Short mmCIF file of C-alpha atoms in Angstrom, two decimals:
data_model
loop_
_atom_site.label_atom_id
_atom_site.label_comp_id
_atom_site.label_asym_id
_atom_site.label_seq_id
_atom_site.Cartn_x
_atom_site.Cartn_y
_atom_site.Cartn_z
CA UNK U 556 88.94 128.08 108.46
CA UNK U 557 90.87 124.94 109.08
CA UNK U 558 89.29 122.60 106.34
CA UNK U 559 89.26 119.09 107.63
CA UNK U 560 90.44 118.19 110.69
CA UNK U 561 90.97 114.50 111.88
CA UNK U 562 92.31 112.89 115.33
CA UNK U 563 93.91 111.21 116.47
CA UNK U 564 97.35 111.62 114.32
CA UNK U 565 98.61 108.35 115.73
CA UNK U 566 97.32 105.59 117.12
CA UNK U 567 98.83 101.76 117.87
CA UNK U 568 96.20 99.15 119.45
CA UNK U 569 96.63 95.93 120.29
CA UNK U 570 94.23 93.20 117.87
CA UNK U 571 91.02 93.12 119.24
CA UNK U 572 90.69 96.54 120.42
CA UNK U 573 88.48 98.97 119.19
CA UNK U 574 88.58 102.70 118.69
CA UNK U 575 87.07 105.46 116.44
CA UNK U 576 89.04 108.14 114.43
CA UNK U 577 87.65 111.47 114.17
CA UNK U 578 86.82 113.43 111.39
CA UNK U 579 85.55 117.23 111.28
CA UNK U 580 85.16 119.62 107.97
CA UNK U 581 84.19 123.58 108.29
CA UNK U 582 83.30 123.95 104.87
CA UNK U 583 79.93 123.49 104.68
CA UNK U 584 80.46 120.22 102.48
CA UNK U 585 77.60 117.86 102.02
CA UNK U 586 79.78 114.87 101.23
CA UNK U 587 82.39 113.28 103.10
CA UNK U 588 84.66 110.16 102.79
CA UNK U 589 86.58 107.50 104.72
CA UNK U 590 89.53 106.26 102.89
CA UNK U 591 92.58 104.20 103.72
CA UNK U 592 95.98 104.04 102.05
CA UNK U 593 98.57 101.11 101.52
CA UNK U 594 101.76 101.30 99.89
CA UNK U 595 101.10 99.84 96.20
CA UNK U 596 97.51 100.21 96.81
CA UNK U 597 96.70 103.87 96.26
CA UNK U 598 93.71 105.32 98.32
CA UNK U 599 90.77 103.31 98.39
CA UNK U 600 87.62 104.47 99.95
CA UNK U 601 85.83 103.01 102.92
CA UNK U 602 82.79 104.43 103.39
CA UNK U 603 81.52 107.65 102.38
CA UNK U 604 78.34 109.79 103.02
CA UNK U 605 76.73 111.86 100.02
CA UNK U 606 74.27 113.70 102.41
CA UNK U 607 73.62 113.63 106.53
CA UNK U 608 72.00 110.68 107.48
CA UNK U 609 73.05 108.76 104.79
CA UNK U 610 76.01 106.42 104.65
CA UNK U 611 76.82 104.09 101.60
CA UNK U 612 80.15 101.54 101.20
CA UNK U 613 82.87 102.15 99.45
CA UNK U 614 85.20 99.41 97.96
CA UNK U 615 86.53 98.10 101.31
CA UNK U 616 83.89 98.05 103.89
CA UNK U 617 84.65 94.79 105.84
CA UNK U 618 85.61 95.50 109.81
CA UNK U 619 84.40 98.96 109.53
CA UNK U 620 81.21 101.20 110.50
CA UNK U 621 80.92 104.90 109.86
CA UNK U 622 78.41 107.03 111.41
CA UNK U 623 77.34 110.77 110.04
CA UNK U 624 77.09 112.56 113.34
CA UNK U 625 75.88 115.70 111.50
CA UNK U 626 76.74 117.26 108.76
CA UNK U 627 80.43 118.44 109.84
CA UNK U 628 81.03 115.56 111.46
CA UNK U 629 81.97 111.92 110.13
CA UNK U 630 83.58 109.03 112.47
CA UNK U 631 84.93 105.98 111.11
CA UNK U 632 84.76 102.82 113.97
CA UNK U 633 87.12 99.69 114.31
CA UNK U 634 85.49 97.46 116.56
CA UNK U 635 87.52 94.94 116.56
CA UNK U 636 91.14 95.73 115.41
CA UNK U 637 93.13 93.52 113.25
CA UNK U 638 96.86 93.72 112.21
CA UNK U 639 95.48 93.98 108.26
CA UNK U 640 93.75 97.29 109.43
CA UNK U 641 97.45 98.76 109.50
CA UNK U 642 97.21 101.84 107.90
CA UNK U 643 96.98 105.51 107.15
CA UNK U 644 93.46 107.23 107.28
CA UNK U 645 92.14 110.05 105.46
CA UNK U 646 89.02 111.64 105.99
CA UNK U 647 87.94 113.84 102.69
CA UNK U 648 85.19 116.24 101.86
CA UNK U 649 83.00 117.72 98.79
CA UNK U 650 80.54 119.50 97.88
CA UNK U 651 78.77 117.30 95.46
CA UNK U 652 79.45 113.90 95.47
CA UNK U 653 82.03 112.02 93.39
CA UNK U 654 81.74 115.15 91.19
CA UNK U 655 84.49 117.92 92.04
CA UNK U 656 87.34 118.19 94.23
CA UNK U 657 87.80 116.31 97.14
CA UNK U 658 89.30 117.93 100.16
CA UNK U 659 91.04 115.63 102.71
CA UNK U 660 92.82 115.79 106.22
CA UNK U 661 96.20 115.77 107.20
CA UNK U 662 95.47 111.56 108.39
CA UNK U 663 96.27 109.10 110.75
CA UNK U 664 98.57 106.47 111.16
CA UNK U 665 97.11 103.56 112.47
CA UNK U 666 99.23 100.73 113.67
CA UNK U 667 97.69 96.91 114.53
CA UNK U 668 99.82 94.52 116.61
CA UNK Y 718 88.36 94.60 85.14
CA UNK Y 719 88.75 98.69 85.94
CA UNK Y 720 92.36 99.76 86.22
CA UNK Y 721 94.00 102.98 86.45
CA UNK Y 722 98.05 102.27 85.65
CA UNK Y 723 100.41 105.35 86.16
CA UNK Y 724 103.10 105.39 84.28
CA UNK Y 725 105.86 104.74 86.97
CA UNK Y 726 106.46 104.60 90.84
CA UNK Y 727 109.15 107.39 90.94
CA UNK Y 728 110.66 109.59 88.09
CA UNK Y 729 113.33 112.17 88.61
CA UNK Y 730 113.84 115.09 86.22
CA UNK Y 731 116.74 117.86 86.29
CA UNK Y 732 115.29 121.13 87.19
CA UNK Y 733 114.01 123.40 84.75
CA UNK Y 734 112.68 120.93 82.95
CA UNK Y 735 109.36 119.29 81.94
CA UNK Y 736 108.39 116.75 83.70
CA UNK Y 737 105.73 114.52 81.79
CA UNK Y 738 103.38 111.80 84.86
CA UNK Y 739 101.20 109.31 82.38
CA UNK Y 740 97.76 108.08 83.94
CA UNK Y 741 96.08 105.62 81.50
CA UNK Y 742 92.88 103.61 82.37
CA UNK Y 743 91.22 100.38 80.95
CA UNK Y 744 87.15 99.64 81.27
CA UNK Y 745 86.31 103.20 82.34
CA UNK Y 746 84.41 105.34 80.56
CA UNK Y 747 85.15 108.43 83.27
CA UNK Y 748 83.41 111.90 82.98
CA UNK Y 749 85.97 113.47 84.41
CA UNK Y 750 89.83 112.96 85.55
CA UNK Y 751 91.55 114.79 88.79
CA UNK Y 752 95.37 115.13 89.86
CA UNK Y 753 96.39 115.22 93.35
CA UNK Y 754 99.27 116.08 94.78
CA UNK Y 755 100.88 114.34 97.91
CA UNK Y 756 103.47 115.43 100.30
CA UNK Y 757 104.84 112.94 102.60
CA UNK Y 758 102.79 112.45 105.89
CA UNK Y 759 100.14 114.60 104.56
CA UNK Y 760 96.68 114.14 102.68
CA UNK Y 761 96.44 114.99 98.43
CA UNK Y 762 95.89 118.02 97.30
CA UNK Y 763 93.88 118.72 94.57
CA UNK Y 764 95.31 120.24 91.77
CA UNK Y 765 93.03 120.02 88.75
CA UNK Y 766 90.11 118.51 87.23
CA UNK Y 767 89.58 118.13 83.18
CA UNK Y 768 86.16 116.94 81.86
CA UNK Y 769 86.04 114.24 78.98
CA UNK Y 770 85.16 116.81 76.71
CA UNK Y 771 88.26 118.91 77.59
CA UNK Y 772 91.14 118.15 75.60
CA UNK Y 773 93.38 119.90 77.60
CA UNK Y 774 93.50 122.27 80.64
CA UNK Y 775 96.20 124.50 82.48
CA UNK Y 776 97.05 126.24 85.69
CA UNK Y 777 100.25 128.30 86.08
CA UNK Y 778 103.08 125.94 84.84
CA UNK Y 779 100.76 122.67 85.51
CA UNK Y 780 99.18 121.53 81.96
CA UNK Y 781 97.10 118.31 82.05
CA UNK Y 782 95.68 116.20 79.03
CA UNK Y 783 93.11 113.68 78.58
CA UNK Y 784 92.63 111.77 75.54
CA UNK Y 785 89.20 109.32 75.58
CA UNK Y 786 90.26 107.67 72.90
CA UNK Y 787 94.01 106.30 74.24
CA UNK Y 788 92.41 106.39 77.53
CA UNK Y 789 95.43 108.70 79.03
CA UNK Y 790 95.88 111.87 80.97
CA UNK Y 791 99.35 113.49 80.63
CA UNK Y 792 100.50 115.76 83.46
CA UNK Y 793 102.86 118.21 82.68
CA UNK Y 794 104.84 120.44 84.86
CA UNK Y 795 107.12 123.16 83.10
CA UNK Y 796 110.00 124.70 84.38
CA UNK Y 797 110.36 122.04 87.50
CA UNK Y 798 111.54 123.33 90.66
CA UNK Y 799 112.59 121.00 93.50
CA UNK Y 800 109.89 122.39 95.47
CA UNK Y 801 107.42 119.85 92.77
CA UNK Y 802 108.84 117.18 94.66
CA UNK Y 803 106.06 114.91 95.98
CA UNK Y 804 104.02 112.20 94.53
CA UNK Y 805 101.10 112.73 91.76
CA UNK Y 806 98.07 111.04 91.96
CA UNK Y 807 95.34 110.78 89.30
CA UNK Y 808 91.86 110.21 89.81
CA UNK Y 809 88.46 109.09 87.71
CA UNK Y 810 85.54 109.99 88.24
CA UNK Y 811 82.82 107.72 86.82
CA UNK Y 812 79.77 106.10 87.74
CA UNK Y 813 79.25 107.32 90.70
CA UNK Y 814 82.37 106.81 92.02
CA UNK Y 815 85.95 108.39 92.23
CA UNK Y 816 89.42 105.67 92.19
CA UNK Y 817 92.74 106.75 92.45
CA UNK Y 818 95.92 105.44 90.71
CA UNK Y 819 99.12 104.56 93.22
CA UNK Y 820 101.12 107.80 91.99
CA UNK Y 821 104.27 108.44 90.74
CA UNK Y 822 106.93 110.20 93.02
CA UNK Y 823 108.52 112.94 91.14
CA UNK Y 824 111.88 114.26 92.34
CA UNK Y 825 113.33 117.46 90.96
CA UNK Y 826 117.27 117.35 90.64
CA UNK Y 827 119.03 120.30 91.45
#
């Protein structure tokens, strides 16, 4: 049972570029999240997705798409990188939705030059 | 505006004692309130959850608060061990949505 799994663990790219960061749960969650963290921001969520096939915005949705791939599976795209995209990435799961705990990945470090 | 303010970036208490993390809030009226805990280069870790009709929950040494009326959660942590180290984050959940304070990065003193 390794919970939720995300990859890469590092990543630089040069502005411009895109990628997509990997996201994986084996908890049989229904809802999963997209969040990013900044020092003296906190976490702020992304994109989330309360259900598969469904995908709503979170609080900072600009330069980002997200795509449900099934229900274990959530990727987060950047398809056009830009140095304010800097960042560390966590992927989270629930159960419910914005209701119980939240259980989230070890990250990744994203770096935009 | 919402806000979530906790009460300080880092605090450092001498172990074996209590150590006392403040989350208050402004323009929320949350159903319920979560603490995380971070470790550095990792992802939070839930730790507990309190509804807003709780007035108080525990878990081992962990007790957390949460007064609706002075819009605070207290986070207590008896009998601090340097393994607490880490940062706290709070968390409210309300309308539909769940937003995280900054955290406060507790260090345990030897």
């Amino acid at each position: 049972n390794a919970g939720v799994t995300q990859t890469p663990k590092f990543q630089v790219l040069k502005t411009g570029q895109s990628m997509t960061l990997q996201c994986a749960q084996d908890m049989n969650h229904n809802s999963m999240y997209w969040y990013r963290q900044d020092p003296g921001m906190g976490l702020r969520l992304i994109y989330y997705s309360a259900s598969e096939g469904t995908t709503d915005k979170g609080e900072v949705p600009n330069g980002y798409n997200v795509s449900r791939l099934n229900k274990r599976e959530f990727s987060l795209r950047l398809e056009s990188a830009a140095p304010s995209q800097t960042s560390v990435y966590f992927c989270a799961s629930e159960t419910g939705t914005f209701e119980g705990k939240q259980f989230f990945g070890p990250g990744t470090r994203l770096t935009v030059l | 505006s919402q806000k979530i303010e906790q009460n300080s970036e880092a605090l450092n208490i001498q172990e074996g004692k209590t150590a006392t993390l403040t989350c208050n809030y402004t323009n929320y009226s949350p159903a319920y309130l979560q603490w995380y805990r971070q470790d550095p280069g990792r992802g939070p870790v839930f730790l507990l959850l309190i509804r807003e009709n709780e007035k108080e929950k525990r878990k081992e040494r962990l007790k957390v608060t949460f007064d609706t009326t002075l819009k605070q959660s207290l986070f207590h942590i008896t009998a601090s061990q340097p393994a607490d180290s880490a940062t706290y984050l709070c968390a409210l959940v309300g309308n539909e949505k769940l937003t995280f304070g900054t955290g406060t990065r507790l260090t345990i003193i030897p």
